[in-house]
Every structure is written in C-alpha cells, then in structure tokens.
Amino acid sequence: AAYVVPAADGGGGGDGGGDVEAGTGSGAEVPTPEQLLADFERVDIAAQPFAERMLRSGRSAKSDPEKVFRSVYSAEMLVNSAKGAAAVLGEDAVVIKIFNRIPALTETIVFDKERWTREIVPQYQAAVDVLTLAPESPEVEFFREMLLKVKDLFWLEVQNPKQDFYMVVLDEMLNKYSNGEKHDLNVSQESICMMHCIDMPVHQRKSDLRRDTTAAFFARMIESGIAGNGPWELQPTVEQHGDKNEQRALSSVTPLLAFELDMEHPSYPGYVLMEGNGRLAALNAALDVVRAKHPTFVAPQLALTVLPFHGPPTAKKNVYFFLDLTWRCAFPDVELPGWRSQVKGSARPIDAEVVRSCPRYFGYTPVQNSGPSAPSTSQGNPTYCSAA
C-alpha cells in the first residue's frame, strides 16, 4: 500500500508530494480517516513513519474530517433512537417532525461554538421540550437521552484532542471485525479496563453522583450480609434490593460494551470497556470508598456485552496499536504513592494534583496488599475518591 506523503522538512515538494511507498520519508503525513480504514488489513500502521507523529499529536486539536468521523457513530445512534421513538409515537408526532428538520449531526459538528449554540442547540431543545409530553417508554427515554447528550455535551466532547479520533477508529474496527456477533458475559469488575479518562468536569460530576449512590449501596449490601462477602452479580442484586435511585445510578439504556484482550496484550487477561466508562469509573471509586471501612469487600460481577474479533493478524496488530495510542494519549502516568497507573510512556502532560483529586477517573488502581484491601500511601493518607 502507498500513502501520499510530503517531502521531509526542507526537502522541497511544497505542500504536495508524490506517491511514496509507506515506510519511506521522514516527513510522512498521517493519512486521512478513509485511508487508515482502507488499509487497516494490509498495512502495519505502527511501522509507518507517521506512527510516532500520531502519538506526538494525540493531544492536539482534531481536523474537521476527524471531527466528522468522530460524530458518525453518535449520529447513527441519534437517528436510530428517533426511529425507535417514531415507532411508538408515530411518524406524525410533533417531536419527530422537529427532529427531522434538524441538520445532520455530521454536518453541524464542525460549526464553531457560537454558531452551534445559536443555530443548533435551540432546535434540539425544542425537541426535548415537546418530548416531555410524550408517554413513557424505553424508546422515548432513549431518544430523550440521546437528544440531551447531543444538545448539552456532544459538541464539547468532539473538541477533545485527536486521541478521541483514535478511539473512534478503534471502536469502528472492533465493530467491523466482530462480524455482528455479541456475547453476554458476567465478569469481575476488577478485570475491566477503562478505554478513556473521565476528565471533563460535567462527566466527573455525573460519576461523582453515581459513586456516592453506589458506595452507599455496596455498604448496605455487605453490612446486611446480602452481598460482598463472596462472588456476586450486580444487576440481579440491585434489581432485587436497590431502590429506584440506586437502580437508576447502576444501570443505563446503553449496555456495557467491551472487547476481550488476548495473550498478545500486556494487560491480558482482561476486558476493555467501549461504552460505559463513566459508570465503571464510578463503580471503581465506590469500591475504594466501601473498602476503606470493609477491606475484604468483594467487587461484583458486571454484565458485559463482548465483541469477538474475527479479523486477520494485521488488523489485530492495528487494533492494539490504536489501543496503545488511545491509552498513552488519554491516561497520565504521573507517580502517585499507593497507586498504579494504567499506562507507561504517557504522552499526556498533567498536574499530579489533578489526578490525585480522583485517581480512579484517570485509570489508576490502588496498589493492593494480599487480597482486596483499602488503598494506602506511605504517608498514611487515604488515596481513594472519597464521597463528598
């Protein structure tokens, strides 16, 4: 496969360039999203001259094509949620008519903040307002959740650095090579890795609320002898013993979607979460809170929807390249006594105090003694995300 790359800096060639065989030229540009996907099975991306540049630029702003690519999956989810609501409410429902007049998310996501706020947000708000009058159903609730996510958060999320684009390429390929298969598994909470940090304040506040509710539920389960002294499953337990607030905090319309690591990956055995990272961060932080009082508390098993991988070897290598790229650009590796970072060789500069405020949200795990125990530091200070 050949990529179009410019000449090395100072080597002439202007802003153009010829068809240069992949792996040659020190100034190789990163291919477009379409090129990356087209050659995913044929080119070992980690061996290309632009691979290091992808890591170095992982904290830089996305290009417009990368923003559009980042928005495709969410745009499809939004449209599908509208179709589900239309099946319940009818195609002539006012909210469906309002939604159908909103320009496609893949077109508007490249707007600047002022234009997005002025032209697009009011249209989504109008749909949300009308939807408050609709009868309750899972389809309507999913549509409302997607409208609110796009209206309130999505534009901000897409402004995240290029690492966010790398993550979406990874998701796209994992879905492609699953051949449409999904398997439901119950696995230990502590065998699941986050795909990305929870570092936006709005997402942290949501995870904080989930953490506090979950920690109280965990404490009640072990103190009443219902769960936490041995293996147990979260979903049936919260359905049977949780109140409405706990059930709401510990569940979501979207499943916990993941893929399994194999023996080729350094973090094997384990799973990487593709959907539901905020929930996992809150669960992990709640685990630390309850173990501060109940050190032997056993983490629950979580219900995962796992995508298998049926791609060729080069595609698998590239999946792990994009996973490494995503993790090293997203997760920090600043040293925190009593904690272990999820990655080494991070490309993310960050103040240690920011991470120390809640290490779990940045992928850190407490350094354990033998068996589950409360985290500790050499200074004797608590290092878990304590409830506010």
GROMACS .gro file of N, CA, C and O in nm, residues 266-340:
model
  300
  266PRO      N    1  -0.017  -0.686   2.682
  266PRO     CA    2   0.044  -0.687   2.816
  266PRO      C    3  -0.058  -0.686   2.930
  266PRO      O    4  -0.025  -0.732   3.041
  267SER      N    5  -0.178  -0.634   2.908
  267SER     CA    6  -0.278  -0.627   3.014
  267SER      C    7  -0.366  -0.752   3.022
  267SER      O    8  -0.460  -0.756   3.100
  268TYR      N    9  -0.335  -0.854   2.940
  268TYR     CA   10  -0.409  -0.980   2.946
  268TYR      C   11  -0.391  -1.044   3.083
  268TYR      O   12  -0.283  -1.038   3.141
  269PRO      N   13  -0.492  -1.110   3.140
  269PRO     CA   14  -0.630  -1.122   3.092
  269PRO      C   15  -0.713  -1.003   3.136
  269PRO      O   16  -0.686  -0.941   3.239
  270GLY      N   17  -0.813  -0.972   3.059
  270GLY     CA   18  -0.899  -0.861   3.095
  270GLY      C   19  -0.984  -0.816   2.979
  270GLY      O   20  -0.978  -0.871   2.868
  271TYR      N   21  -1.063  -0.712   3.005
  271TYR     CA   22  -1.156  -0.657   2.906
  271TYR      C   23  -1.138  -0.506   2.902
  271TYR      O   24  -1.100  -0.444   3.002
  272VAL      N   25  -1.165  -0.446   2.787
  272VAL     CA   26  -1.159  -0.301   2.771
  272VAL      C   27  -1.299  -0.251   2.739
  272VAL      O   28  -1.363  -0.303   2.646
  273LEU      N   29  -1.343  -0.154   2.814
  273LEU     CA   30  -1.479  -0.105   2.800
  273LEU      C   31  -1.487  -0.002   2.687
  273LEU      O   32  -1.414   0.097   2.685
  274MET      N   33  -1.579  -0.025   2.594
  274MET     CA   34  -1.601   0.068   2.483
  274MET      C   35  -1.714   0.165   2.512
  274MET      O   36  -1.714   0.278   2.467
  275GLU      N   37  -1.815   0.120   2.583
  275GLU     CA   38  -1.928   0.203   2.624
  275GLU      C   39  -1.948   0.185   2.773
  275GLU      O   40  -1.946   0.073   2.824
  276GLY      N   41  -1.969   0.296   2.846
  276GLY     CA   42  -1.998   0.287   2.988
  276GLY      C   43  -1.882   0.319   3.079
  276GLY      O   44  -1.880   0.279   3.195
  277ASN      N   45  -1.781   0.394   3.027
  277ASN     CA   46  -1.663   0.423   3.108
  277ASN      C   47  -1.695   0.508   3.231
  277ASN      O   48  -1.632   0.492   3.336
  278GLY      N   49  -1.792   0.598   3.220
  278GLY     CA   50  -1.831   0.678   3.337
  278GLY      C   51  -1.889   0.593   3.448
  278GLY      O   52  -1.862   0.616   3.566
  279ARG      N   53  -1.968   0.493   3.409
  279ARG     CA   54  -2.024   0.401   3.509
  279ARG      C   55  -1.914   0.319   3.576
  279ARG      O   56  -1.914   0.300   3.698
  280LEU      N   57  -1.818   0.270   3.495
  280LEU     CA   58  -1.710   0.191   3.553
  280LEU      C   59  -1.624   0.275   3.647
  280LEU      O   60  -1.585   0.229   3.755
  281ALA      N   61  -1.595   0.399   3.608
  281ALA     CA   62  -1.516   0.488   3.695
  281ALA      C   63  -1.587   0.508   3.828
  281ALA      O   64  -1.523   0.506   3.935
  282ALA      N   65  -1.718   0.528   3.825
  282ALA     CA   66  -1.794   0.548   3.948
  282ALA      C   67  -1.795   0.421   4.033
  282ALA      O   68  -1.781   0.426   4.156
  283LEU      N   69  -1.811   0.306   3.969
  283LEU     CA   70  -1.809   0.178   4.041
  283LEU      C   71  -1.674   0.156   4.108
  283LEU      O   72  -1.667   0.110   4.222
  284ASN      N   73  -1.566   0.187   4.035
  284ASN     CA   74  -1.432   0.168   4.091
  284ASN      C   75  -1.408   0.262   4.209
  284ASN      O   76  -1.350   0.222   4.311
  285ALA      N   77  -1.451   0.388   4.194
  285ALA     CA   78  -1.435   0.482   4.305
  285ALA      C   79  -1.518   0.440   4.425
  285ALA      O   80  -1.474   0.452   4.541
  286ALA      N   81  -1.639   0.388   4.401
  286ALA     CA   82  -1.724   0.341   4.511
  286ALA      C   83  -1.661   0.221   4.580
  286ALA      O   84  -1.673   0.205   4.703
  287LEU      N   85  -1.592   0.139   4.502
  287LEU     CA   86  -1.524   0.022   4.560
  287LEU      C   87  -1.420   0.067   4.663
  287LEU      O   88  -1.409   0.009   4.772
  288ASP      N   89  -1.347   0.172   4.633
  288ASP     CA   90  -1.247   0.223   4.726
  288ASP      C   91  -1.312   0.280   4.852
  288ASP      O   92  -1.259   0.264   4.962
  289VAL      N   93  -1.425   0.348   4.833
  289VAL     CA   94  -1.494   0.407   4.948
  289VAL      C   95  -1.539   0.298   5.045
  289VAL      O   96  -1.516   0.307   5.166
  290VAL      N   97  -1.603   0.195   4.992
  290VAL     CA   98  -1.656   0.091   5.081
  290VAL      C   99  -1.542   0.008   5.142
  290VAL      O  100  -1.551  -0.036   5.258
  291ARG      N  101  -1.431  -0.010   5.068
  291ARG     CA  102  -1.320  -0.089   5.124
  291ARG      C  103  -1.243  -0.013   5.231
  291ARG      O  104  -1.167  -0.074   5.308
  292ALA      N  105  -1.260   0.117   5.237
  292ALA     CA  106  -1.199   0.192   5.347
  292ALA      C  107  -1.257   0.146   5.481
  292ALA      O  108  -1.189   0.150   5.584
  293LYS      N  109  -1.382   0.102   5.481
  293LYS     CA  110  -1.448   0.055   5.603
  293LYS      C  111  -1.457  -0.097   5.606
  293LYS      O  112  -1.452  -0.159   5.712
  294HIS      N  113  -1.470  -0.157   5.488
  294HIS     CA  114  -1.484  -0.303   5.478
  294HIS      C  115  -1.376  -0.354   5.382
  294HIS      O  116  -1.402  -0.377   5.263
  295PRO      N  117  -1.253  -0.373   5.431
  295PRO     CA  118  -1.139  -0.403   5.343
  295PRO      C  119  -1.153  -0.530   5.261
  295PRO      O  120  -1.091  -0.542   5.155
  296THR      N  121  -1.234  -0.627   5.306
  296THR     CA  122  -1.245  -0.753   5.234
  296THR      C  123  -1.364  -0.756   5.138
  296THR      O  124  -1.398  -0.862   5.084
  297PHE      N  125  -1.427  -0.642   5.117
  297PHE     CA  126  -1.542  -0.637   5.028
  297PHE      C  127  -1.504  -0.689   4.890
  297PHE      O  128  -1.404  -0.648   4.831
  298VAL      N  129  -1.584  -0.783   4.838
  298VAL     CA  130  -1.559  -0.844   4.708
  298VAL      C  131  -1.633  -0.766   4.600
  298VAL      O  132  -1.755  -0.745   4.609
  299ALA      N  133  -1.560  -0.723   4.499
  299ALA     CA  134  -1.622  -0.649   4.389
  299ALA      C  135  -1.722  -0.736   4.315
  299ALA      O  136  -1.702  -0.858   4.302
  300PRO      N  137  -1.829  -0.678   4.265
  300PRO     CA  138  -1.931  -0.759   4.196
  300PRO      C  139  -1.889  -0.799   4.056
  300PRO      O  140  -1.793  -0.746   3.999
  301GLN      N  141  -1.962  -0.893   4.001
  301GLN     CA  142  -1.951  -0.925   3.860
  301GLN      C  143  -2.047  -0.835   3.783
  301GLN      O  144  -2.161  -0.815   3.824
  302LEU      N  145  -2.000  -0.782   3.672
  302LEU     CA  146  -2.080  -0.694   3.589
  302LEU      C  147  -2.120  -0.766   3.460
  302LEU      O  148  -2.044  -0.847   3.407
  303ALA      N  149  -2.238  -0.735   3.411
  303ALA     CA  150  -2.286  -0.792   3.285
  303ALA      C  151  -2.228  -0.712   3.170
  303ALA      O  152  -2.254  -0.592   3.157
  304LEU      N  153  -2.146  -0.776   3.088
  304LEU     CA  154  -2.085  -0.713   2.971
  304LEU      C  155  -2.143  -0.769   2.843
  304LEU      O  156  -2.180  -0.887   2.836
  305THR      N  157  -2.150  -0.684   2.741
  305THR     CA  158  -2.173  -0.729   2.604
  305THR      C  159  -2.038  -0.723   2.535
  305THR      O  160  -1.981  -0.615   2.518
  306VAL      N  161  -1.985  -0.840   2.498
  306VAL     CA  162  -1.847  -0.851   2.450
  306VAL      C  163  -1.846  -0.878   2.300
  306VAL      O  164  -1.916  -0.967   2.250
  307LEU      N  165  -1.765  -0.799   2.227
  307LEU     CA  166  -1.748  -0.819   2.085
  307LEU      C  167  -1.631  -0.914   2.060
  307LEU      O  168  -1.520  -0.889   2.106
  308PRO      N  169  -1.652  -1.024   1.986
  308PRO     CA  170  -1.539  -1.110   1.946
  308PRO      C  171  -1.460  -1.045   1.834
  308PRO      O  172  -1.505  -0.946   1.773
  309PHE      N  173  -1.343  -1.097   1.805
  309PHE     CA  174  -1.260  -1.043   1.696
  309PHE      C  175  -1.234  -1.152   1.594
  309PHE      O  176  -1.180  -1.258   1.627
  310HIS      N  177  -1.272  -1.127   1.469
  310HIS     CA  178  -1.255  -1.225   1.361
  310HIS      C  179  -1.169  -1.172   1.247
  310HIS      O  180  -1.174  -1.225   1.136
  311GLY      N  181  -1.090  -1.069   1.272
  311GLY     CA  182  -1.010  -1.009   1.166
  311GLY      C  183  -0.878  -1.079   1.146
  311GLY      O  184  -0.835  -1.163   1.226
  312PRO      N  185  -0.806  -1.044   1.038
  312PRO     CA  186  -0.675  -1.102   1.009
  312PRO      C  187  -0.568  -1.049   1.104
  312PRO      O  188  -0.591  -0.950   1.175
  313PRO      N  189  -0.451  -1.112   1.106
  313PRO     CA  190  -0.345  -1.072   1.201
  313PRO      C  191  -0.303  -0.926   1.191
  313PRO      O  192  -0.281  -0.861   1.294
  314THR      N  193  -0.291  -0.871   1.072
  314THR     CA  194  -0.250  -0.731   1.060
  314THR      C  195  -0.354  -0.639   1.123
  314THR      O  196  -0.320  -0.540   1.189
  315ALA      N  197  -0.482  -0.671   1.102
  315ALA     CA  198  -0.587  -0.590   1.163
  315ALA      C  199  -0.580  -0.599   1.316
  315ALA      O  200  -0.601  -0.499   1.385
  316LYS      N  201  -0.550  -0.716   1.370
  316LYS     CA  202  -0.537  -0.729   1.516
  316LYS      C  203  -0.420  -0.645   1.566
  316LYS      O  204  -0.430  -0.578   1.669
  317LYS      N  205  -0.306  -0.646   1.494
  317LYS     CA  206  -0.193  -0.563   1.532
  317LYS      C  207  -0.232  -0.416   1.534
  317LYS      O  208  -0.194  -0.340   1.624
  318ASN      N  209  -0.310  -0.375   1.436
  318ASN     CA  210  -0.350  -0.235   1.428
  318ASN      C  211  -0.452  -0.199   1.536
  318ASN      O  212  -0.452  -0.085   1.585
  319VAL      N  213  -0.536  -0.293   1.572
  319VAL     CA  214  -0.628  -0.270   1.685
  319VAL      C  215  -0.547  -0.240   1.810
  319VAL      O  216  -0.575  -0.143   1.884
  320TYR      N  217  -0.444  -0.319   1.836
  320TYR     CA  218  -0.363  -0.297   1.956
  320TYR      C  219  -0.278  -0.170   1.944
  320TYR      O  220  -0.250  -0.105   2.045
  321PHE      N  221  -0.239  -0.134   1.821
  321PHE     CA  222  -0.169  -0.007   1.802
  321PHE      C  223  -0.260   0.109   1.841
  321PHE      O  224  -0.219   0.201   1.913
  322PHE      N  225  -0.384   0.107   1.794
  322PHE     CA  226  -0.476   0.216   1.826
  322PHE      C  227  -0.517   0.215   1.973
  322PHE      O  228  -0.542   0.321   2.031
  323LEU      N  229  -0.523   0.097   2.034
  323LEU     CA  230  -0.549   0.091   2.178
  323LEU      C  231  -0.433   0.154   2.254
  323LEU      O  232  -0.455   0.237   2.345
  324ASP      N  233  -0.311   0.120   2.219
  324ASP     CA  234  -0.193   0.178   2.284
  324ASP      C  235  -0.188   0.329   2.262
  324ASP      O  236  -0.158   0.406   2.354
  325LEU      N  237  -0.218   0.371   2.139
  325LEU     CA  238  -0.219   0.513   2.105
  325LEU      C  239  -0.323   0.587   2.189
  325LEU      O  240  -0.296   0.694   2.247
  326THR      N  241  -0.443   0.530   2.197
  326THR     CA  242  -0.550   0.591   2.275
  326THR      C  243  -0.513   0.601   2.422
  326THR      O  244  -0.526   0.707   2.485
  327TRP      N  245  -0.465   0.493   2.478
  327TRP     CA  246  -0.431   0.491   2.621
  327TRP      C  247  -0.317   0.587   2.652
  327TRP      O  248  -0.323   0.660   2.751
  328ARG      N  249  -0.212   0.588   2.571
  328ARG     CA  250  -0.096   0.671   2.602
  328ARG      C  251  -0.125   0.820   2.584
  328ARG      O  252  -0.059   0.904   2.647
  329CYS      N  253  -0.224   0.852   2.500
  329CYS     CA  254  -0.263   0.992   2.484
  329CYS      C  255  -0.369   1.034   2.585
  329CYS      O  256  -0.381   1.153   2.615
  330ALA      N  257  -0.444   0.938   2.637
  330ALA     CA  258  -0.555   0.971   2.727
  330ALA      C  259  -0.516   0.961   2.874
  330ALA      O  260  -0.549   1.050   2.954
  331PHE      N  261  -0.446   0.854   2.910
  331PHE     CA  262  -0.417   0.830   3.051
  331PHE      C  263  -0.280   0.885   3.091
  331PHE      O  264  -0.182   0.864   3.020
  332PRO      N  265  -0.272   0.952   3.204
  332PRO     CA  266  -0.142   1.000   3.252
  332PRO      C  267  -0.066   0.889   3.325
  332PRO      O  268  -0.123   0.786   3.359
  333ASP      N  269   0.062   0.912   3.346
  333ASP     CA  270   0.140   0.817   3.426
  333ASP      C  271   0.222   0.890   3.532
  333ASP      O  272   0.331   0.846   3.567
  334VAL      N  273   0.169   1.003   3.582
  334VAL     CA  274   0.237   1.070   3.692
  334VAL      C  275   0.239   0.978   3.813
  334VAL      O  276   0.148   0.900   3.835
  335GLU      N  277   0.344   0.988   3.891
  335GLU     CA  278   0.360   0.898   4.005
  335GLU      C  279   0.274   0.945   4.122
  335GLU      O  280   0.281   1.060   4.166
  336LEU      N  281   0.191   0.854   4.172
  336LEU     CA  282   0.110   0.878   4.292
  336LEU      C  283   0.137   0.765   4.390
  336LEU      O  284   0.110   0.649   4.360
  337PRO      N  285   0.190   0.794   4.507
  337PRO     CA  286   0.214   0.689   4.605
  337PRO      C  287   0.086   0.612   4.636
  337PRO      O  288  -0.019   0.671   4.659
  338GLY      N  289   0.097   0.480   4.635
  338GLY     CA  290  -0.019   0.396   4.665
  338GLY      C  291  -0.104   0.363   4.545
  338GLY      O  292  -0.202   0.290   4.558
  339TRP      N  293  -0.067   0.414   4.427
  339TRP     CA  294  -0.147   0.392   4.307
  339TRP      C  295  -0.062   0.344   4.192
  339TRP      O  296   0.056   0.377   4.182
  340ARG      N  297  -0.124   0.268   4.102
  340ARG     CA  298  -0.057   0.219   3.981
  340ARG      C  299  -0.129   0.277   3.861
  340ARG      O  300  -0.251   0.266   3.848
   0.00000   0.00000   0.00000
